[in-house]
Amino acid sequence: MLQISLQNPGQFAATHDAPEPTLAPGEALVRVHRIGVCGTDLHAFAGKQPFFNYPRVLGHELGVEVINPGSDPHGLKAGDRCSVEPYINCGRCIACRRGKPNCCTDLKVMGVHIDGGMRPLVAIPARKLHKSEKLNYDQLALVETLAIGAHAVERADIKKDDVVLVIGAGPIGLSVIQFVLVTGATLIVMDVAESRLAFCRDQLGVKHTVTAGPSAIDELKKIGGGDLPTCVIDATGNPKSMMGTFDLPAHGGRIVFVGLFQGDVTFNDPNFHRRELTVMGSRNALPATFRDIIALVEAGKVNTQPWITHRLKLADVPEIFPRDISGNPAVLKAMIEV
Ligand SMILES: [Zn+2]
Ligand SMILES: [Zn+2]
């Protein structure tokens, strides 16, 4: 079968005689229909993904069809359409034992640490498949991206009377925004790029946007009736933005870092203590989050319409990805059809 692997930074290769997968106990055989491209893939292609080993079959945002549900089918049958939770956890470590498989000490993410979905057939633990009777394969492939934002919003534990500032309106920020909108809290989106803020207003119905810069704090206070936001979610992964967030929450407020970078975050302790801030990381997402998102999209409460900006076929990835997808600021979500 066809398999596209990233051989080295900047270099995809197609194999036409890759062996079909064999099933280990608990695994299901699935046919991949859609693969969403995300920042992780772009970083791996650019050679900027830390601790990344080449060659690697990319693809962790998958819309799949069950071909053979395997020895432990978890209620699945052939023909079911599923989203894939691509975080393969150990089931034994402290995080797994305490219901946090998303940050397992030995986590293997498909398409990052182990081979992913850029091939028509993949063996996946059946417990990692989340089915929907209603969603199409495009929507199912978007669930993982949405899950990153949804988990950050779960971490933030947002109430209706919160004023929530989301910093960064890239793909992760947009998925955060979708789920803050569902909470009914007051939402403010901040970014350096006016075009991204316009997208939030026009496509997602965001009422309050603020351009990052020296006047931002005054604008945030104006929107909050004199108070700063009670919750700040940083989706930039930018060190300057992340360290700057410590000045932005109201006293008693909280910060969630969903974006990340390879380095130290430092902050002024009196500033942190005076406000009694709560600071949280957010990594991947929980199994229940996948089920919740599928229900929200099925109910029309989360709109997947604005997401997909580019489409390409799996066989064309070696040619089209470097030319049209990598480094193209117009790409919000590229969807690969298998
Ligand atoms: Zn992703
Ligand atoms: Zn574990």
mmCIF file of C-alpha atoms and ligand atoms in Angstrom:
data_model
loop_
_atom_site.group_PDB
_atom_site.id
_atom_site.type_symbol
_atom_site.label_atom_id
_atom_site.label_comp_id
_atom_site.label_asym_id
_atom_site.label_seq_id
_atom_site.Cartn_x
_atom_site.Cartn_y
_atom_site.Cartn_z
ATOM 1 C CA MET A 1 0.000 0.000 0.000
ATOM 2 C CA LEU A 2 0.928 3.678 -0.373
ATOM 3 C CA GLN A 3 2.753 5.266 2.556
ATOM 4 C CA ILE A 4 4.115 8.801 2.788
ATOM 5 C CA SER A 5 6.943 9.305 5.231
ATOM 6 C CA LEU A 6 8.952 12.338 6.200
ATOM 7 C CA GLN A 7 12.502 11.156 5.538
ATOM 8 C CA ASN A 8 14.294 14.263 6.751
ATOM 9 C CA PRO A 9 13.304 17.888 7.310
ATOM 10 C CA GLY A 10 11.904 19.182 4.021
ATOM 11 C CA GLN A 11 11.760 15.781 2.333
ATOM 12 C CA PHE A 12 8.717 13.529 1.984
ATOM 13 C CA ALA A 13 8.977 10.163 0.224
ATOM 14 C CA ALA A 14 6.248 7.900 -1.163
ATOM 15 C CA THR A 15 6.495 4.111 -0.810
ATOM 16 C CA HIS A 16 4.059 2.044 -2.873
ATOM 17 C CA ASP A 17 4.700 -1.365 -1.363
ATOM 18 C CA ALA A 18 4.481 -0.653 2.377
ATOM 19 C CA PRO A 19 3.192 -3.755 4.211
ATOM 20 C CA GLU A 20 -0.404 -3.726 5.440
ATOM 21 C CA PRO A 21 -0.592 -3.560 9.253
ATOM 22 C CA THR A 22 -1.165 -6.669 11.355
ATOM 23 C CA LEU A 23 -3.304 -6.386 14.484
ATOM 24 C CA ALA A 24 -1.933 -6.688 18.015
ATOM 25 C CA PRO A 25 -4.396 -7.638 20.789
ATOM 26 C CA GLY A 26 -6.868 -4.795 21.369
ATOM 27 C CA GLU A 27 -6.119 -3.123 18.053
ATOM 28 C CA ALA A 28 -8.631 -2.376 15.310
ATOM 29 C CA LEU A 29 -7.811 -2.055 11.621
ATOM 30 C CA VAL A 30 -9.016 1.242 10.185
ATOM 31 C CA ARG A 31 -9.138 2.815 6.750
ATOM 32 C CA VAL A 32 -7.903 6.420 6.881
ATOM 33 C CA HIS A 33 -10.121 8.845 4.925
ATOM 34 C CA ARG A 34 -8.912 12.276 6.072
ATOM 35 C CA ILE A 35 -5.735 13.627 7.668
ATOM 36 C CA GLY A 36 -5.632 17.153 9.062
ATOM 37 C CA VAL A 37 -2.286 18.957 8.902
ATOM 38 C CA CYS A 38 -1.309 20.876 12.023
ATOM 39 C CA GLY A 39 1.516 22.893 13.516
ATOM 40 C CA THR A 40 3.281 19.761 14.727
ATOM 41 C CA ASP A 41 3.479 18.448 11.145
ATOM 42 C CA LEU A 42 4.706 21.794 9.828
ATOM 43 C CA HIS A 43 7.373 21.970 12.542
ATOM 44 C CA ALA A 44 8.515 18.411 11.800
ATOM 45 C CA PHE A 45 8.719 19.277 8.094
ATOM 46 C CA ALA A 46 10.702 22.433 8.873
ATOM 47 C CA GLY A 47 13.039 20.513 11.217
ATOM 48 C CA LYS A 48 11.897 22.610 14.193
ATOM 49 C CA GLN A 49 10.074 19.913 16.168
ATOM 50 C CA PRO A 50 12.224 19.120 19.222
ATOM 51 C CA PHE A 51 13.052 15.446 19.982
ATOM 52 C CA PHE A 52 11.682 14.341 16.616
ATOM 53 C CA ASN A 53 13.114 11.232 14.935
ATOM 54 C CA TYR A 54 13.201 10.797 11.150
ATOM 55 C CA PRO A 55 11.952 9.004 9.143
ATOM 56 C CA ARG A 56 8.407 9.247 10.465
ATOM 57 C CA VAL A 57 4.935 8.697 9.001
ATOM 58 C CA LEU A 58 3.087 11.886 10.016
ATOM 59 C CA GLY A 59 -0.644 12.265 10.598
ATOM 60 C CA HIS A 60 -2.394 12.431 13.958
ATOM 61 C CA GLU A 61 -5.643 14.237 13.084
ATOM 62 C CA LEU A 62 -7.597 11.415 11.535
ATOM 63 C CA GLY A 63 -11.072 10.657 10.236
ATOM 64 C CA VAL A 64 -11.238 6.867 9.839
ATOM 65 C CA GLU A 65 -13.553 3.956 9.010
ATOM 66 C CA VAL A 66 -13.399 0.705 10.974
ATOM 67 C CA ILE A 67 -12.505 -2.245 8.718
ATOM 68 C CA ASN A 68 -11.946 -4.857 11.434
ATOM 69 C CA PRO A 69 -12.723 -4.015 15.081
ATOM 70 C CA GLY A 70 -10.294 -6.662 16.347
ATOM 71 C CA SER A 71 -10.195 -8.754 19.526
ATOM 72 C CA ASP A 72 -11.513 -6.097 21.958
ATOM 73 C CA PRO A 73 -13.896 -4.033 19.849
ATOM 74 C CA HIS A 74 -15.184 -1.538 22.465
ATOM 75 C CA GLY A 75 -18.613 -1.618 20.797
ATOM 76 C CA LEU A 76 -17.237 -0.874 17.333
ATOM 77 C CA LYS A 77 -18.201 -2.677 14.140
ATOM 78 C CA ALA A 78 -16.979 -2.631 10.555
ATOM 79 C CA GLY A 79 -18.142 0.512 8.741
ATOM 80 C CA ASP A 80 -18.217 2.788 11.829
ATOM 81 C CA ARG A 81 -16.853 6.295 11.256
ATOM 82 C CA CYS A 82 -14.469 7.436 13.997
ATOM 83 C CA SER A 83 -12.216 10.159 15.237
ATOM 84 C CA VAL A 84 -8.855 8.995 16.603
ATOM 85 C CA GLU A 85 -7.419 9.926 19.994
ATOM 86 C CA PRO A 86 -3.769 9.654 18.899
ATOM 87 C CA TYR A 87 -2.211 9.638 22.380
ATOM 88 C CA ILE A 88 -1.069 6.093 23.105
ATOM 89 C CA ASN A 89 -0.603 5.932 26.888
ATOM 90 C CA CYS A 90 0.971 3.216 29.041
ATOM 91 C CA GLY A 91 -1.968 2.607 31.388
ATOM 92 C CA ARG A 92 0.326 2.035 34.393
ATOM 93 C CA CYS A 93 2.096 5.273 35.306
ATOM 94 C CA ILE A 94 1.032 7.777 37.951
ATOM 95 C CA ALA A 95 -0.761 10.013 35.416
ATOM 96 C CA CYS A 96 -2.592 7.072 33.785
ATOM 97 C CA ARG A 97 -3.614 5.686 37.189
ATOM 98 C CA ARG A 98 -5.036 9.069 38.144
ATOM 99 C CA GLY A 99 -7.156 9.523 35.011
ATOM 100 C CA LYS A 100 -4.767 11.745 33.084
ATOM 101 C CA PRO A 101 -3.619 9.585 30.138
ATOM 102 C CA ASN A 102 -3.060 12.816 28.160
ATOM 103 C CA CYS A 103 0.133 13.440 30.136
ATOM 104 C CA CYS A 104 1.287 9.811 30.588
ATOM 105 C CA THR A 105 4.969 9.652 31.561
ATOM 106 C CA ASP A 106 5.595 7.345 28.570
ATOM 107 C CA LEU A 107 3.200 8.943 26.088
ATOM 108 C CA LYS A 108 3.557 8.013 22.420
ATOM 109 C CA VAL A 109 1.703 10.342 20.096
ATOM 110 C CA MET A 110 0.847 8.869 16.695
ATOM 111 C CA GLY A 111 2.554 10.775 13.897
ATOM 112 C CA VAL A 112 5.089 12.221 16.350
ATOM 113 C CA HIS A 113 6.738 9.509 18.482
ATOM 114 C CA ILE A 114 5.321 6.553 16.533
ATOM 115 C CA ASP A 115 4.084 6.315 12.944
ATOM 116 C CA GLY A 116 0.801 8.048 12.156
ATOM 117 C CA GLY A 117 -1.877 8.029 9.497
ATOM 118 C CA MET A 118 -0.353 9.046 6.152
ATOM 119 C CA ARG A 119 -1.298 5.630 4.740
ATOM 120 C CA PRO A 120 -4.639 4.027 3.852
ATOM 121 C CA LEU A 121 -4.641 1.350 6.580
ATOM 122 C CA VAL A 122 -3.539 1.710 10.207
ATOM 123 C CA ALA A 123 -3.820 -0.498 13.309
ATOM 124 C CA ILE A 124 -5.027 1.538 16.297
ATOM 125 C CA PRO A 125 -6.088 0.418 19.805
ATOM 126 C CA ALA A 126 -9.896 0.205 19.589
ATOM 127 C CA ARG A 127 -10.165 2.137 22.878
ATOM 128 C CA LYS A 128 -8.648 5.147 21.061
ATOM 129 C CA LEU A 129 -11.451 5.290 18.465
ATOM 130 C CA HIS A 130 -14.416 7.609 19.084
ATOM 131 C CA LYS A 131 -17.319 6.982 16.755
ATOM 132 C CA SER A 132 -20.031 9.238 15.412
ATOM 133 C CA GLU A 133 -23.139 8.315 13.451
ATOM 134 C CA LYS A 134 -23.493 11.853 12.121
ATOM 135 C CA LEU A 135 -20.137 13.505 11.472
ATOM 136 C CA ASN A 136 -18.385 13.266 8.127
ATOM 137 C CA TYR A 137 -14.702 12.391 7.770
ATOM 138 C CA ASP A 138 -13.620 16.053 7.510
ATOM 139 C CA GLN A 139 -15.334 16.812 10.810
ATOM 140 C CA LEU A 140 -13.950 13.672 12.461
ATOM 141 C CA ALA A 141 -10.416 14.666 11.423
ATOM 142 C CA LEU A 142 -10.942 18.086 13.031
ATOM 143 C CA VAL A 143 -11.893 16.631 16.418
ATOM 144 C CA GLU A 144 -8.290 16.268 17.621
ATOM 145 C CA THR A 145 -7.443 19.900 16.848
ATOM 146 C CA LEU A 146 -10.640 20.947 18.605
ATOM 147 C CA ALA A 147 -9.744 18.699 21.548
ATOM 148 C CA ILE A 148 -6.546 20.660 22.226
ATOM 149 C CA GLY A 149 -8.583 23.828 22.696
ATOM 150 C CA ALA A 150 -11.406 22.091 24.540
ATOM 151 C CA HIS A 151 -9.001 20.603 27.087
ATOM 152 C CA ALA A 152 -7.443 24.012 27.768
ATOM 153 C CA VAL A 153 -10.928 25.389 28.384
ATOM 154 C CA GLU A 154 -11.708 22.459 30.721
ATOM 155 C CA ARG A 155 -8.505 23.208 32.631
ATOM 156 C CA ALA A 156 -9.588 26.843 32.938
ATOM 157 C CA ASP A 157 -12.917 25.759 34.526
ATOM 158 C CA ILE A 158 -14.736 28.742 33.063
ATOM 159 C CA LYS A 159 -17.953 30.085 34.572
ATOM 160 C CA LYS A 160 -20.465 32.385 32.872
ATOM 161 C CA ASP A 161 -19.305 35.437 34.869
ATOM 162 C CA ASP A 162 -15.669 34.974 33.838
ATOM 163 C CA VAL A 163 -13.982 37.403 31.488
ATOM 164 C CA VAL A 164 -11.689 35.199 29.399
ATOM 165 C CA LEU A 165 -8.791 36.520 27.360
ATOM 166 C CA VAL A 166 -7.479 34.199 24.642
ATOM 167 C CA ILE A 167 -4.063 35.259 23.350
ATOM 168 C CA GLY A 168 -3.135 34.062 19.865
ATOM 169 C CA ALA A 169 -5.689 33.414 17.114
ATOM 170 C CA GLY A 170 -3.773 30.701 15.257
ATOM 171 C CA PRO A 171 -5.239 27.195 14.916
ATOM 172 C CA ILE A 172 -4.876 26.318 18.636
ATOM 173 C CA GLY A 173 -6.287 29.687 19.701
ATOM 174 C CA LEU A 174 -9.232 29.264 17.340
ATOM 175 C CA SER A 175 -10.075 25.898 18.864
ATOM 176 C CA VAL A 176 -9.859 27.453 22.360
ATOM 177 C CA ILE A 177 -12.148 30.273 21.216
ATOM 178 C CA GLN A 178 -14.819 27.834 19.967
ATOM 179 C CA PHE A 179 -15.157 26.268 23.409
ATOM 180 C CA VAL A 180 -15.010 29.528 25.381
ATOM 181 C CA LEU A 181 -17.933 30.656 23.206
ATOM 182 C CA VAL A 182 -19.883 27.566 24.330
ATOM 183 C CA THR A 183 -19.434 28.545 28.027
ATOM 184 C CA GLY A 184 -21.238 31.870 27.579
ATOM 185 C CA ALA A 185 -18.456 33.781 29.397
ATOM 186 C CA THR A 186 -17.272 37.163 28.106
ATOM 187 C CA LEU A 187 -14.557 36.455 25.537
ATOM 188 C CA ILE A 188 -11.759 38.752 24.397
ATOM 189 C CA VAL A 189 -9.277 37.670 21.731
ATOM 190 C CA MET A 190 -5.856 39.294 21.446
ATOM 191 C CA ASP A 191 -3.353 38.865 18.610
ATOM 192 C CA VAL A 192 -0.685 40.915 16.883
ATOM 193 C CA ALA A 193 -2.291 40.341 13.465
ATOM 194 C CA GLU A 194 -5.379 42.390 12.645
ATOM 195 C CA SER A 195 -6.327 39.931 9.867
ATOM 196 C CA ARG A 196 -6.622 37.116 12.411
ATOM 197 C CA LEU A 197 -8.749 39.276 14.710
ATOM 198 C CA ALA A 198 -11.010 40.121 11.769
ATOM 199 C CA PHE A 199 -11.387 36.379 11.094
ATOM 200 C CA CYS A 200 -12.482 35.864 14.723
ATOM 201 C CA ARG A 201 -15.083 38.633 14.477
ATOM 202 C CA ASP A 202 -16.411 37.709 11.034
ATOM 203 C CA GLN A 203 -16.243 33.896 11.077
ATOM 204 C CA LEU A 204 -16.625 33.018 14.756
ATOM 205 C CA GLY A 205 -18.750 35.910 16.025
ATOM 206 C CA VAL A 206 -16.206 37.096 18.617
ATOM 207 C CA LYS A 207 -17.414 40.476 19.996
ATOM 208 C CA HIS A 208 -14.263 41.798 21.665
ATOM 209 C CA THR A 209 -10.824 41.820 20.019
ATOM 210 C CA VAL A 210 -7.695 43.646 21.159
ATOM 211 C CA THR A 211 -4.489 44.218 19.219
ATOM 212 C CA ALA A 212 -1.470 43.183 21.295
ATOM 213 C CA GLY A 213 0.650 46.193 22.231
ATOM 214 C CA PRO A 214 1.164 48.962 24.763
ATOM 215 C CA SER A 215 -2.502 50.007 24.975
ATOM 216 C CA ALA A 216 -3.799 46.447 25.434
ATOM 217 C CA ILE A 217 -4.141 46.596 29.244
ATOM 218 C CA ASP A 218 -6.277 49.745 29.063
ATOM 219 C CA GLU A 219 -8.481 48.169 26.434
ATOM 220 C CA LEU A 220 -8.871 44.974 28.460
ATOM 221 C CA LYS A 221 -9.931 47.018 31.505
ATOM 222 C CA LYS A 222 -12.425 48.971 29.426
ATOM 223 C CA ILE A 223 -14.054 45.746 28.191
ATOM 224 C CA GLY A 224 -14.043 44.313 31.740
ATOM 225 C CA GLY A 225 -15.796 47.383 33.224
ATOM 226 C CA GLY A 226 -12.570 48.474 34.941
ATOM 227 C CA ASP A 227 -11.281 44.979 35.799
ATOM 228 C CA LEU A 228 -8.743 42.801 34.042
ATOM 229 C CA PRO A 229 -9.751 39.338 32.707
ATOM 230 C CA THR A 230 -10.352 36.645 35.350
ATOM 231 C CA CYS A 231 -8.822 34.008 33.088
ATOM 232 C CA VAL A 232 -6.068 34.225 30.471
ATOM 233 C CA ILE A 233 -5.418 31.384 28.027
ATOM 234 C CA ASP A 234 -2.186 31.751 26.060
ATOM 235 C CA ALA A 235 -2.176 29.866 22.758
ATOM 236 C CA THR A 236 0.858 31.558 21.233
ATOM 237 C CA GLY A 237 3.749 29.396 22.395
ATOM 238 C CA ASN A 238 5.691 32.650 22.204
ATOM 239 C CA PRO A 239 8.054 33.270 25.175
ATOM 240 C CA LYS A 240 7.465 37.032 25.250
ATOM 241 C CA SER A 241 3.683 36.604 25.157
ATOM 242 C CA MET A 242 3.740 33.857 27.788
ATOM 243 C CA MET A 243 5.848 35.833 30.236
ATOM 244 C CA GLY A 244 3.705 38.910 29.542
ATOM 245 C CA THR A 245 0.532 37.043 30.597
ATOM 246 C CA PHE A 246 1.486 37.455 34.265
ATOM 247 C CA ASP A 247 0.501 41.140 33.983
ATOM 248 C CA LEU A 248 -2.887 40.428 32.449
ATOM 249 C CA PRO A 249 -5.182 38.527 34.870
ATOM 250 C CA ALA A 250 -7.275 40.188 37.546
ATOM 251 C CA HIS A 251 -6.366 39.553 41.191
ATOM 252 C CA GLY A 252 -7.434 35.993 42.012
ATOM 253 C CA GLY A 253 -7.281 35.062 38.345
ATOM 254 C CA ARG A 254 -5.736 32.184 36.449
ATOM 255 C CA ILE A 255 -3.500 31.518 33.482
ATOM 256 C CA VAL A 256 -3.557 28.462 31.209
ATOM 257 C CA PHE A 257 -0.617 27.846 28.889
ATOM 258 C CA VAL A 258 -1.731 25.687 25.968
ATOM 259 C CA GLY A 259 0.974 26.867 23.569
ATOM 260 C CA LEU A 260 4.524 25.885 24.483
ATOM 261 C CA PHE A 261 8.142 26.579 23.634
ATOM 262 C CA GLN A 262 11.468 24.982 24.504
ATOM 263 C CA GLY A 263 12.782 27.217 27.283
ATOM 264 C CA ASP A 264 12.113 28.806 30.656
ATOM 265 C CA VAL A 265 9.084 30.874 31.604
ATOM 266 C CA THR A 266 10.033 33.399 34.296
ATOM 267 C CA PHE A 267 7.865 35.858 36.219
ATOM 268 C CA ASN A 268 8.058 38.461 38.923
ATOM 269 C CA ASP A 269 7.115 36.779 42.189
ATOM 270 C CA PRO A 270 5.491 39.777 43.951
ATOM 271 C CA ASN A 271 3.360 40.330 40.854
ATOM 272 C CA PHE A 272 2.343 36.663 40.917
ATOM 273 C CA HIS A 273 1.710 36.544 44.678
ATOM 274 C CA ARG A 274 -0.111 39.847 44.978
ATOM 275 C CA ARG A 275 -2.680 38.518 42.510
ATOM 276 C CA GLU A 276 -2.633 34.986 43.951
ATOM 277 C CA LEU A 277 -2.547 33.631 40.431
ATOM 278 C CA THR A 278 -3.182 30.022 39.465
ATOM 279 C CA VAL A 279 -0.989 28.923 36.556
ATOM 280 C CA MET A 280 -1.753 25.739 34.605
ATOM 281 C CA GLY A 281 -0.323 23.816 31.692
ATOM 282 C CA SER A 282 -2.601 22.080 29.209
ATOM 283 C CA ARG A 283 -1.374 19.106 27.201
ATOM 284 C CA ASN A 284 -3.283 17.075 24.593
ATOM 285 C CA ALA A 285 -6.793 16.083 25.717
ATOM 286 C CA LEU A 286 -8.721 13.444 27.651
ATOM 287 C CA PRO A 287 -10.745 10.585 26.122
ATOM 288 C CA ALA A 288 -13.958 12.143 27.471
ATOM 289 C CA THR A 289 -13.098 15.394 25.695
ATOM 290 C CA PHE A 290 -13.230 13.601 22.337
ATOM 291 C CA ARG A 291 -16.706 12.279 23.149
ATOM 292 C CA ASP A 292 -17.877 15.715 24.341
ATOM 293 C CA ILE A 293 -16.633 17.426 21.187
ATOM 294 C CA ILE A 294 -18.308 14.909 18.903
ATOM 295 C CA ALA A 295 -21.583 15.583 20.760
ATOM 296 C CA LEU A 296 -21.119 19.376 20.491
ATOM 297 C CA VAL A 297 -20.375 19.241 16.745
ATOM 298 C CA GLU A 298 -23.287 16.836 16.188
ATOM 299 C CA ALA A 299 -25.575 19.286 18.042
ATOM 300 C CA GLY A 300 -24.320 22.200 15.914
ATOM 301 C CA LYS A 301 -22.844 23.998 18.944
ATOM 302 C CA VAL A 302 -19.322 24.031 17.504
ATOM 303 C CA ASN A 303 -18.958 25.148 13.922
ATOM 304 C CA THR A 304 -16.344 23.318 11.845
ATOM 305 C CA GLN A 305 -17.186 25.315 8.712
ATOM 306 C CA PRO A 306 -14.456 28.010 8.834
ATOM 307 C CA TRP A 307 -11.595 25.601 9.427
ATOM 308 C CA ILE A 308 -10.583 23.908 6.174
ATOM 309 C CA THR A 309 -8.760 26.266 3.819
ATOM 310 C CA HIS A 310 -6.754 23.825 1.659
ATOM 311 C CA ARG A 311 -7.189 20.307 0.288
ATOM 312 C CA LEU A 312 -4.762 17.823 -1.231
ATOM 313 C CA LYS A 313 -4.536 14.110 -2.010
ATOM 314 C CA LEU A 314 -2.261 11.786 -0.037
ATOM 315 C CA ALA A 315 -0.289 10.761 -3.132
ATOM 316 C CA ASP A 316 0.394 14.440 -3.904
ATOM 317 C CA VAL A 317 1.851 15.267 -0.473
ATOM 318 C CA PRO A 318 5.544 15.018 -1.528
ATOM 319 C CA GLU A 319 4.939 17.574 -4.285
ATOM 320 C CA ILE A 320 2.173 19.848 -2.925
ATOM 321 C CA PHE A 321 3.048 20.046 0.802
ATOM 322 C CA PRO A 322 6.420 21.797 0.332
ATOM 323 C CA ARG A 323 5.028 24.077 -2.376
ATOM 324 C CA ASP A 324 1.581 25.124 -1.129
ATOM 325 C CA ILE A 325 1.234 24.204 2.547
ATOM 326 C CA SER A 326 4.559 24.674 4.341
ATOM 327 C CA GLY A 327 5.203 28.311 5.202
ATOM 328 C CA ASN A 328 1.914 29.507 3.677
ATOM 329 C CA PRO A 329 0.244 31.959 6.099
ATOM 330 C CA ALA A 330 -3.116 31.499 4.314
ATOM 331 C CA VAL A 331 -3.316 27.870 5.516
ATOM 332 C CA LEU A 332 -5.533 27.521 8.556
ATOM 333 C CA LYS A 333 -6.196 23.806 8.153
ATOM 334 C CA ALA A 334 -5.063 21.711 5.198
ATOM 335 C CA MET A 335 -7.018 18.483 4.805
ATOM 336 C CA ILE A 336 -5.424 15.473 3.100
ATOM 337 C CA GLU A 337 -7.814 13.102 1.323
ATOM 338 C CA VAL A 338 -6.801 9.452 1.217
HETATM 339 ZN ZN ZN B 1 -2.602 18.462 15.676
HETATM 340 ZN ZN ZN B 2 1.077 6.240 31.547
#
